[in-house]
Tab-separated table of N, CA and C and ligand atoms in Angstrom:
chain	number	residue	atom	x	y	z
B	519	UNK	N	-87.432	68.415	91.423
B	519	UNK	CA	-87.613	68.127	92.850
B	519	UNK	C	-87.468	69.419	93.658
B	520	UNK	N	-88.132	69.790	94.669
B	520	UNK	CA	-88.862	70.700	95.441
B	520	UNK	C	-88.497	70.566	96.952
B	521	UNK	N	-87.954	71.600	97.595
B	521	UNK	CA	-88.325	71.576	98.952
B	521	UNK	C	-89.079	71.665	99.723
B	522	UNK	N	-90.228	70.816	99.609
B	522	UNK	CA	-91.465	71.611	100.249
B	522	UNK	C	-91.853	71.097	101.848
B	523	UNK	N	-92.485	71.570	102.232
B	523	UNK	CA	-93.217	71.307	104.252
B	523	UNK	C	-94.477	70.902	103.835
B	524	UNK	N	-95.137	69.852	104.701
B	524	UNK	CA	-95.987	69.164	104.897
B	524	UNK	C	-96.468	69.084	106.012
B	525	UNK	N	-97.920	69.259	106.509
B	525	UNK	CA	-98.356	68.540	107.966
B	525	UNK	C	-98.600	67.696	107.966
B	526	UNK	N	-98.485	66.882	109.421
B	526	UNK	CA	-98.724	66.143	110.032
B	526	UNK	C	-99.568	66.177	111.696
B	527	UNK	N	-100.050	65.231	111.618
B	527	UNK	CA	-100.935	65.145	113.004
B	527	UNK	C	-100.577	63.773	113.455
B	528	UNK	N	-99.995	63.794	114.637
B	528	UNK	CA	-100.512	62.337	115.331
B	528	UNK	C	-101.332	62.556	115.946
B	529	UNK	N	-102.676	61.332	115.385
B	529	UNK	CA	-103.935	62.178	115.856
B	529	UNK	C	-104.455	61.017	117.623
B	530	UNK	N	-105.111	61.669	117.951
B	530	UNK	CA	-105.059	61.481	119.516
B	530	UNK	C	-105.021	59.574	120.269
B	531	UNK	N	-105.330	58.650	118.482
B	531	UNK	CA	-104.836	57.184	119.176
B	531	UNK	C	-103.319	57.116	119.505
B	532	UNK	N	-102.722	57.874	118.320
B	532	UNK	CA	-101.364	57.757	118.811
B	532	UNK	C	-100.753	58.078	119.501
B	533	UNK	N	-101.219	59.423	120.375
B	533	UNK	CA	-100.909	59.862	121.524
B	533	UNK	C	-101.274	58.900	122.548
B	534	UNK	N	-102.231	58.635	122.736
B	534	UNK	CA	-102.842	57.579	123.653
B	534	UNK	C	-102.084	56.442	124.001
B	535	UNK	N	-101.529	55.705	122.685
B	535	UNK	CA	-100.762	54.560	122.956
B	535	UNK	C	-99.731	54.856	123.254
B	536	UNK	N	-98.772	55.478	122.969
B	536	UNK	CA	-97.849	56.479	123.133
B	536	UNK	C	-96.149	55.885	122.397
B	537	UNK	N	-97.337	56.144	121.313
B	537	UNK	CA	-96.653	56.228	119.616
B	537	UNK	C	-95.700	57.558	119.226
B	538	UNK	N	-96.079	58.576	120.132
B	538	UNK	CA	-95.276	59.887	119.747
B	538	UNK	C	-93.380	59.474	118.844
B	539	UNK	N	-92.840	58.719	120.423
B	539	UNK	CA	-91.709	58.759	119.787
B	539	UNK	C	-91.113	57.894	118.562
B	540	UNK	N	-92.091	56.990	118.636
B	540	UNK	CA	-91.753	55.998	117.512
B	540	UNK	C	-92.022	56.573	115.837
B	541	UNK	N	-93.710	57.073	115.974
B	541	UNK	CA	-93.680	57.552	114.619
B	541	UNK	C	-92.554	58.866	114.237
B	542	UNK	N	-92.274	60.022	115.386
B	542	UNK	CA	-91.323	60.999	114.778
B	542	UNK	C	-89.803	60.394	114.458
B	543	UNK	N	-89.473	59.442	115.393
B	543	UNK	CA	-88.232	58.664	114.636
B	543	UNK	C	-88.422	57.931	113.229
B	544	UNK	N	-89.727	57.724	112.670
B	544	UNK	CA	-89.805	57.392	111.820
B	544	UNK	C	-89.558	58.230	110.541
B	545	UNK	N	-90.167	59.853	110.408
B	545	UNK	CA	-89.793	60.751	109.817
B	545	UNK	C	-88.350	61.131	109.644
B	546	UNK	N	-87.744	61.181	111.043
B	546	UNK	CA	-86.563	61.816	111.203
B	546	UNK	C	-85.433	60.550	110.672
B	547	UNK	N	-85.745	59.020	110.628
B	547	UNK	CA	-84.930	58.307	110.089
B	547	UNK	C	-85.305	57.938	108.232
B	548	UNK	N	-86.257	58.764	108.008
B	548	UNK	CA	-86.506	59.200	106.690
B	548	UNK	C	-85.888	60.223	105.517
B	549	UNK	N	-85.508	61.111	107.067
B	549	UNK	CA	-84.415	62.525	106.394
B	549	UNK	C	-85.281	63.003	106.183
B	550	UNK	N	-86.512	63.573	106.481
B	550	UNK	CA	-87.599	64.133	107.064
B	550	UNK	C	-87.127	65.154	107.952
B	551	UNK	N	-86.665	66.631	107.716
B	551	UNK	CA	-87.018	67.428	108.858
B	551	UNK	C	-88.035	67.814	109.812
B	552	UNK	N	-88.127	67.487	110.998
B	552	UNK	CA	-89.049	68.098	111.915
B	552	UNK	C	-88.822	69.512	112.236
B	553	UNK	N	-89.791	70.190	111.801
B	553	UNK	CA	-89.437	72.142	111.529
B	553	UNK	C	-90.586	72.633	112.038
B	554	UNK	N	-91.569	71.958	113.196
B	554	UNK	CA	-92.525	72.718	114.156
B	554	UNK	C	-93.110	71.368	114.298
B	555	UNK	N	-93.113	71.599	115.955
B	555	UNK	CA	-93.846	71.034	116.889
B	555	UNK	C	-94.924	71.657	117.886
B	556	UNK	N	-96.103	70.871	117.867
B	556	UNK	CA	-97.024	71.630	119.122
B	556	UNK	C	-98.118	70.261	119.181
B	557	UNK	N	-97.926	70.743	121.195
B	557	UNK	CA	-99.305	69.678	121.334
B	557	UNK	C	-100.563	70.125	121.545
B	558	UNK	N	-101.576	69.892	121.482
B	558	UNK	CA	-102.873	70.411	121.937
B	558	UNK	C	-103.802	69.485	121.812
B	559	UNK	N	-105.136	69.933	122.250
B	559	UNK	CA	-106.285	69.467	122.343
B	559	UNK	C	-107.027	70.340	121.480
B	560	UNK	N	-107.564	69.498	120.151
B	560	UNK	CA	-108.472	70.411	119.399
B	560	UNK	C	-109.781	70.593	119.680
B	561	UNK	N	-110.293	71.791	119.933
B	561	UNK	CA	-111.641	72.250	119.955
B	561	UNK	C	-112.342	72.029	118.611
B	562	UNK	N	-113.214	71.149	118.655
B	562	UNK	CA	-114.808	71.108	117.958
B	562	UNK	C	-114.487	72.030	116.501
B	563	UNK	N	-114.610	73.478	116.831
B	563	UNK	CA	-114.655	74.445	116.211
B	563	UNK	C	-113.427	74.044	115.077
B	564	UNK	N	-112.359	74.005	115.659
B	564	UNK	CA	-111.346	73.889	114.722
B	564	UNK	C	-110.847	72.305	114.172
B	565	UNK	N	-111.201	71.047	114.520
B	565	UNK	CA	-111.333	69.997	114.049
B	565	UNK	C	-112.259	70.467	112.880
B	566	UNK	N	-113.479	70.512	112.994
B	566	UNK	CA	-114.073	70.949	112.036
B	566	UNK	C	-113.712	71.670	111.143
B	567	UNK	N	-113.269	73.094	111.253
B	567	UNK	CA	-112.370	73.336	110.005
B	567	UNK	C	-111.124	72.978	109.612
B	568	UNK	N	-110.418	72.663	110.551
B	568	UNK	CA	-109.481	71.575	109.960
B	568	UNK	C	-109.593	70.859	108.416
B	569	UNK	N	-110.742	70.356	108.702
B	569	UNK	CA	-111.531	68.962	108.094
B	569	UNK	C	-112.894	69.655	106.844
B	570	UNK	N	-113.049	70.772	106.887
B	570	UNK	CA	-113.906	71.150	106.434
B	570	UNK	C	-114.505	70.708	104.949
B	571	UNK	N	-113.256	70.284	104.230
B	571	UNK	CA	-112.818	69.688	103.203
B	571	UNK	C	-114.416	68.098	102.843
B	572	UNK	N	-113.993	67.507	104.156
B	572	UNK	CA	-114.843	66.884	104.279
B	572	UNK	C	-116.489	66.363	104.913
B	573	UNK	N	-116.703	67.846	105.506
B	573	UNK	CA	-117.760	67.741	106.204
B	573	UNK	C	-119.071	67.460	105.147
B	574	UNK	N	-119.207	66.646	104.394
B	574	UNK	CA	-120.312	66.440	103.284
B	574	UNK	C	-120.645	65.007	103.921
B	575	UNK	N	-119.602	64.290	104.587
B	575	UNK	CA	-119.108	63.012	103.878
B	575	UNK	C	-119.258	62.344	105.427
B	576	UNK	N	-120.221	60.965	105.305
B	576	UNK	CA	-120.861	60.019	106.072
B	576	UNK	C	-120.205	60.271	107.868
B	577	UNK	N	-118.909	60.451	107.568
B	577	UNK	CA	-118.328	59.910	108.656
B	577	UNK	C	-117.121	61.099	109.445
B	578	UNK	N	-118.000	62.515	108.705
B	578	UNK	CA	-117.666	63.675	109.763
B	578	UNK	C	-117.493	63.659	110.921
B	579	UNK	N	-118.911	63.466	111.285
B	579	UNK	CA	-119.091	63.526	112.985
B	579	UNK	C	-118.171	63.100	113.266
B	580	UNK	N	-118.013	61.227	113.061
B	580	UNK	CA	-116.728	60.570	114.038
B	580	UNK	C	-115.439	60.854	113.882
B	581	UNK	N	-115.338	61.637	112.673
B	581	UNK	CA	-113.794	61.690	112.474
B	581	UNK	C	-113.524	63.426	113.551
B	582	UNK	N	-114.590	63.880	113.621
B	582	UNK	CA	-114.231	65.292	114.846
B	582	UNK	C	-114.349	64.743	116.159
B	583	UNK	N	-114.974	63.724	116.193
B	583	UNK	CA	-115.075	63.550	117.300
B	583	UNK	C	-114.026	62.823	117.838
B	584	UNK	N	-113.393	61.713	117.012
B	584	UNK	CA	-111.721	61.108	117.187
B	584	UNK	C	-111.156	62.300	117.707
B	585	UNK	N	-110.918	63.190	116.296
B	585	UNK	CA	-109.720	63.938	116.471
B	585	UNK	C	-109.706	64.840	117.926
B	586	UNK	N	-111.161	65.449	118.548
B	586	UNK	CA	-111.149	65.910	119.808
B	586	UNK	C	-110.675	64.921	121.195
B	587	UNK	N	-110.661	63.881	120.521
B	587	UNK	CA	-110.929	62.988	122.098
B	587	UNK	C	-109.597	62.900	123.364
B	588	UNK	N	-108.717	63.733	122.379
B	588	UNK	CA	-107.827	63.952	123.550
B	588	UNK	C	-106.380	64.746	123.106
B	589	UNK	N	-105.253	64.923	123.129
B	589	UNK	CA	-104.202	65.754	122.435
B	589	UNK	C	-103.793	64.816	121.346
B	590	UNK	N	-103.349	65.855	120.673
B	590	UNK	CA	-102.665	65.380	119.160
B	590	UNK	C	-101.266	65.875	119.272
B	591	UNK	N	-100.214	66.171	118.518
B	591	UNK	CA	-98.990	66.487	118.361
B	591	UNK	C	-99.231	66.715	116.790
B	592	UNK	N	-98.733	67.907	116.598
B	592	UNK	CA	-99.121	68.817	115.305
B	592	UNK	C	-97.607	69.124	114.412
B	593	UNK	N	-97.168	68.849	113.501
B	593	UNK	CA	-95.914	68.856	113.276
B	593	UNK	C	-95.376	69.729	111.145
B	594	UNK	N	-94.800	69.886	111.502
B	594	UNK	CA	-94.574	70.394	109.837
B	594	UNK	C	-93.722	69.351	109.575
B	595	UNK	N	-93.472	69.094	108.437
B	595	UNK	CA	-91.821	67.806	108.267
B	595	UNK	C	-91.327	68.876	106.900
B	596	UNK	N	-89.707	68.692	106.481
B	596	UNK	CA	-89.970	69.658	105.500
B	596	UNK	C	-88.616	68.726	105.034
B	597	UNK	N	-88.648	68.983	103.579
B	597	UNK	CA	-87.731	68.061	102.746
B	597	UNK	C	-88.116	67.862	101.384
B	598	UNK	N	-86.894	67.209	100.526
B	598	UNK	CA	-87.506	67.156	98.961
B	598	UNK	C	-88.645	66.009	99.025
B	599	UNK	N	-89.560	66.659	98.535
B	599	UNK	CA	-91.161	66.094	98.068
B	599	UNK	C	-91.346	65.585	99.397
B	600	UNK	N	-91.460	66.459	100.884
B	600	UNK	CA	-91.508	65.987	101.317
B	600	UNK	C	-93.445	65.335	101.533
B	601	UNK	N	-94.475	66.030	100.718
B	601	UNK	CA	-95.766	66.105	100.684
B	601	UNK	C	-96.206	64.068	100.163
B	602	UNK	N	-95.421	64.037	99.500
B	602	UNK	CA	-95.468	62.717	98.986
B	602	UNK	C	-94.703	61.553	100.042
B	603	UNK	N	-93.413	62.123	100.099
B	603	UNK	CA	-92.775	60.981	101.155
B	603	UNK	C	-93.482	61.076	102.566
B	604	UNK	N	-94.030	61.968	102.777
B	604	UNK	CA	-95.088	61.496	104.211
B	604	UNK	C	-95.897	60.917	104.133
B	605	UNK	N	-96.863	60.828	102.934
B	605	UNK	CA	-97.750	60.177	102.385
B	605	UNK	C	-97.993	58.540	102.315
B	606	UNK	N	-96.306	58.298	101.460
B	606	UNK	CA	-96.046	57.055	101.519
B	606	UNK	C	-95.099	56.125	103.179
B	607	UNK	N	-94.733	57.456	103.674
B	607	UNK	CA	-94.485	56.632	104.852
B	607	UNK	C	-95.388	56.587	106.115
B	608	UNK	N	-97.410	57.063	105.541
B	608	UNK	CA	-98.295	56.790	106.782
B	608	UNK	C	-98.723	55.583	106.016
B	609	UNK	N	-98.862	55.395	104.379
B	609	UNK	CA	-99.690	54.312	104.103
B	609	UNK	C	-101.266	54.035	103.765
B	610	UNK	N	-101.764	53.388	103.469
B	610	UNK	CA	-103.188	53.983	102.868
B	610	UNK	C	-103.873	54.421	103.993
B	611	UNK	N	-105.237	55.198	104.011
B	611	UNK	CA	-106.108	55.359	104.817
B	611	UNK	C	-106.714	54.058	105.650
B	612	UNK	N	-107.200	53.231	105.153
B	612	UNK	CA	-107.569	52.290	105.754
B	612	UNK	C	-106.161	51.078	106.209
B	613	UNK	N	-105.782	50.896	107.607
B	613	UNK	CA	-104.698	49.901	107.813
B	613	UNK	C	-104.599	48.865	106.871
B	614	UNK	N	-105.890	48.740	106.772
B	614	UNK	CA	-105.707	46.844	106.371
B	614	UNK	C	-105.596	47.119	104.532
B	615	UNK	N	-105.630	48.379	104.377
B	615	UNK	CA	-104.996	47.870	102.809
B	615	UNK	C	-103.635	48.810	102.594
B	616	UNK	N	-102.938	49.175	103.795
B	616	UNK	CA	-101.877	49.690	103.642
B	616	UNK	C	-100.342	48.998	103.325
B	617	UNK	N	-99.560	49.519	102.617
B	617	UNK	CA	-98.110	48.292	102.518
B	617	UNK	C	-97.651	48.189	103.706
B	618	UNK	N	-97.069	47.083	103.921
B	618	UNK	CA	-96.019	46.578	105.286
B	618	UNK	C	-95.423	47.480	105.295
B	619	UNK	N	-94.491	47.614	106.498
B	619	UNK	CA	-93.725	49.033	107.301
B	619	UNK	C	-94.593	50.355	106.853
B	620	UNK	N	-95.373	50.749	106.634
B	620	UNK	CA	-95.798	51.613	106.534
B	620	UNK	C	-96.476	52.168	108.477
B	621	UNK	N	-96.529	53.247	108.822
B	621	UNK	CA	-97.165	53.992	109.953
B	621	UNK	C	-98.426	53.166	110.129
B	622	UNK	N	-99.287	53.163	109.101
B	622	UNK	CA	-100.702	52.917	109.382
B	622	UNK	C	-100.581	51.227	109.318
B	623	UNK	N	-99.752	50.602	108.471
B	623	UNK	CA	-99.607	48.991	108.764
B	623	UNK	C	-99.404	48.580	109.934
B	624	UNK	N	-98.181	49.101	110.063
B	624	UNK	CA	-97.757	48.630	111.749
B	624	UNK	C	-99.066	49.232	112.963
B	625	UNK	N	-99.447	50.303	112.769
B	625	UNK	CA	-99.189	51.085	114.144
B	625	UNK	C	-100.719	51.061	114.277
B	626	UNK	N	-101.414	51.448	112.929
B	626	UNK	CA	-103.545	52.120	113.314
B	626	UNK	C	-104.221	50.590	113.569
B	627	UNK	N	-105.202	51.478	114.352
B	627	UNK	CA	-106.220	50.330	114.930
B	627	UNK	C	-107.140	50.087	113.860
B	628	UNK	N	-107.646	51.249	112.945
B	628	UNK	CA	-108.173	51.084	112.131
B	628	UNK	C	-108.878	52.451	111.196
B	629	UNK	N	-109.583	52.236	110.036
B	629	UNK	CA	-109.753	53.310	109.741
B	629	UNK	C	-110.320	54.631	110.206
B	630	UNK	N	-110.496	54.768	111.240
B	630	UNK	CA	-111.322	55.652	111.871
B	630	UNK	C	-109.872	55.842	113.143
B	631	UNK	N	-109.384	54.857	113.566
B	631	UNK	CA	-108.172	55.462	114.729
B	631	UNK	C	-106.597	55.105	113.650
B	632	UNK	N	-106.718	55.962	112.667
B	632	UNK	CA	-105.380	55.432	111.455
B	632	UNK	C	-104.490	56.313	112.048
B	633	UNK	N	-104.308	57.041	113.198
B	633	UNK	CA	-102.903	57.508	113.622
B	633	UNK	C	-102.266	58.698	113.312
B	634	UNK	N	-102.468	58.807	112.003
B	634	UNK	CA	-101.539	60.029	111.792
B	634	UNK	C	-102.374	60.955	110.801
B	635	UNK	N	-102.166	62.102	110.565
B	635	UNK	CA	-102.675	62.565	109.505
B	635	UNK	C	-101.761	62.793	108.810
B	636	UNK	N	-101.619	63.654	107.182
B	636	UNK	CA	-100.954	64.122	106.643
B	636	UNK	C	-101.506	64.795	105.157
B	637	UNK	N	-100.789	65.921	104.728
B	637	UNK	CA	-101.584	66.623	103.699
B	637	UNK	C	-101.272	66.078	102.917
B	638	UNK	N	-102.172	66.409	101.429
B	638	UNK	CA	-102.161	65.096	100.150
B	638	UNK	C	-101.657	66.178	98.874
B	639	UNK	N	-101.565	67.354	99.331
B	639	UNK	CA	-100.982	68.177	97.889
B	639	UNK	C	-100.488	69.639	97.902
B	640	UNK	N	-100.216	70.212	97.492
B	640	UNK	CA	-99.398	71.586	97.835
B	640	UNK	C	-100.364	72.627	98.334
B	641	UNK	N	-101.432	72.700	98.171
B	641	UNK	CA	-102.489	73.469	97.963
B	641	UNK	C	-103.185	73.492	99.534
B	642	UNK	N	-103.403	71.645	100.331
B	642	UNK	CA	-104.067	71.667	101.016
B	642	UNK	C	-102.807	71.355	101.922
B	643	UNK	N	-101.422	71.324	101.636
B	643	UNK	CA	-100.283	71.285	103.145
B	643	UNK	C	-100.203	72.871	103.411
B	644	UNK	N	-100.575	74.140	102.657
B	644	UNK	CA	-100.078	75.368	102.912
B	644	UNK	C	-101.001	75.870	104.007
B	645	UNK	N	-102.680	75.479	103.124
B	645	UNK	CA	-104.043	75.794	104.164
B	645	UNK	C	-103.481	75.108	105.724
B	646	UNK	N	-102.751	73.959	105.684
B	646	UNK	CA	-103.317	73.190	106.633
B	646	UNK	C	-102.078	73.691	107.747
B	647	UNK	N	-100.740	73.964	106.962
B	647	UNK	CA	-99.560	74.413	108.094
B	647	UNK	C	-99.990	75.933	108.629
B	648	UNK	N	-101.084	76.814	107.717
B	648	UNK	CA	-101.209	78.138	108.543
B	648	UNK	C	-101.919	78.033	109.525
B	649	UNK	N	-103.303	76.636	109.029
B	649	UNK	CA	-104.182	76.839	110.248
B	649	UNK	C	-103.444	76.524	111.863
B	650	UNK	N	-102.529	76.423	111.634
B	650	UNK	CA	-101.978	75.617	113.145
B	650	UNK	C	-100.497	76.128	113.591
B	651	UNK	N	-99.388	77.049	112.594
B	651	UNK	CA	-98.415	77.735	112.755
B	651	UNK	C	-98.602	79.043	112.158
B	652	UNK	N	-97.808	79.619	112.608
B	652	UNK	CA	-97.153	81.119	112.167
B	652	UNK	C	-96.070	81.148	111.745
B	653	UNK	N	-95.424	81.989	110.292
B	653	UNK	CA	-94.419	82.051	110.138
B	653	UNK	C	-93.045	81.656	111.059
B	654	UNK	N	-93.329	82.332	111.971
B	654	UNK	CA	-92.150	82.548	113.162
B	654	UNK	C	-91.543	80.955	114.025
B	655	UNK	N	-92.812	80.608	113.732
B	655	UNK	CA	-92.874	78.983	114.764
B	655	UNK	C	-92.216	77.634	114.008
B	656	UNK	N	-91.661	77.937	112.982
B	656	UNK	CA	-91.356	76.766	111.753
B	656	UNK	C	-90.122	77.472	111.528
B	657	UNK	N	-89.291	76.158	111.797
B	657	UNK	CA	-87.965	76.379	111.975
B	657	UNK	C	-87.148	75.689	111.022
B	658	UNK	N	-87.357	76.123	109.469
B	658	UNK	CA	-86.640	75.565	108.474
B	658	UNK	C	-85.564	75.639	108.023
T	1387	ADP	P1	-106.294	60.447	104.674
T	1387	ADP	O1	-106.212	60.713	106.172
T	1387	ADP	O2	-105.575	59.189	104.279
T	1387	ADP	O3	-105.882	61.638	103.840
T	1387	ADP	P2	-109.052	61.148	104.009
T	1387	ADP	O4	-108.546	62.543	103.821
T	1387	ADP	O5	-109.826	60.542	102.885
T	1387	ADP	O6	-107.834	60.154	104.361
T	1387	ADP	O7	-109.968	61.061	105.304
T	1387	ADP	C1	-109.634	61.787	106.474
T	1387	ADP	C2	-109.799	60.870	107.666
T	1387	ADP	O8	-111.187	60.527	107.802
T	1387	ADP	C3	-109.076	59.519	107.549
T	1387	ADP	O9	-107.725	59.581	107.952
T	1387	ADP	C4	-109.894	58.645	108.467
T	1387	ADP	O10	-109.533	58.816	109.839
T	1387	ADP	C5	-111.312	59.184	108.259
T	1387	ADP	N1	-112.011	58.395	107.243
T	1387	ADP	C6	-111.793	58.402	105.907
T	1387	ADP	N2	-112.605	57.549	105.266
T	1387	ADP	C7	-113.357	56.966	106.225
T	1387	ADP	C8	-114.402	55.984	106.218
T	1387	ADP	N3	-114.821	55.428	105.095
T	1387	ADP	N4	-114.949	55.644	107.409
T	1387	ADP	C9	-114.538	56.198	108.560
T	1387	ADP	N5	-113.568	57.139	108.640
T	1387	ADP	C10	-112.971	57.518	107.492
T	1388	MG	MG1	-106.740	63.509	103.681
């Protein structure tokens, strides 16, 4: 077992509804460190690479175009495995086949407004915490 940091996005439904404080109490009553915070509005440009991973795939467009539609809250969480325990505490991609108490059970409208993001493996949480922090800004 590993100490590792993970991102997260509450992506702009959850801002909207104003899910902020509920889902980070959810991490933080996980034993989940919160070790960088920032809000913004993503530009086009960088949703897209964000996501680049997937730009092959049917449902690009809408998923840049979600993620622009208004601020997100951008977060590292850091803890043992923590790449996995974020994982299992957003729940599947699609709500409706996610487990009960899970983020995306309770909280997404649906697969396209599922709420949160989060990275799926060591490789793509490192890409994904530089594109959006700097050493200095992550407070582990
Ligand atoms: P996850 O966010 O669970 O890691 P993916 O990486 O597969 O899921 O997809 C990234 C995001 O793209 C999802 O969170 C979701 O918002 C959107 N998405 C994935 N699959 C679909 C789909 N079949 N139709 C519409 N949007 C999708
Ligand atoms: Mg993913």
């Amino acid at each position: 077992m590993a100490i590792e940091r993970t991102l997260s996005i509450i992506k702009p439904d959850g801002v909207r509804r104003n899910l902020i404080g509920e889902i980070l109490g959810r991490f933080e009553k996980s034993g989940l460190k919160v070790v960088a915070t920032r809000q913004c509005v993503l530009s086009k440009a960088e949703a897209e690479g964000f996501y680049a991973v997937h730009k092959e795939r049917p449902f690009f467009n809408d998923l840049v175009a979600s993620m622009t539609s208004g601020p997100v809250v951008v977060l590292v969480l850091q803890g043992e495995s923590a790449i996995l325990r974020n994982r299992d505490l957003m729940g599947a991609t699609n709500p409706k086949n996610a487990a009960p108490g899970t983020i995306r059970a309770d909280l997404a409208e649906s697969i396209e407004a599922n709420t949160v993001h989060g990275s799926d493996a060591t490789d793509t949480a490192a890409f994904e915490i530089s594109w959006f922090f700097r050493g200095t800004e992550i407070f582990g």
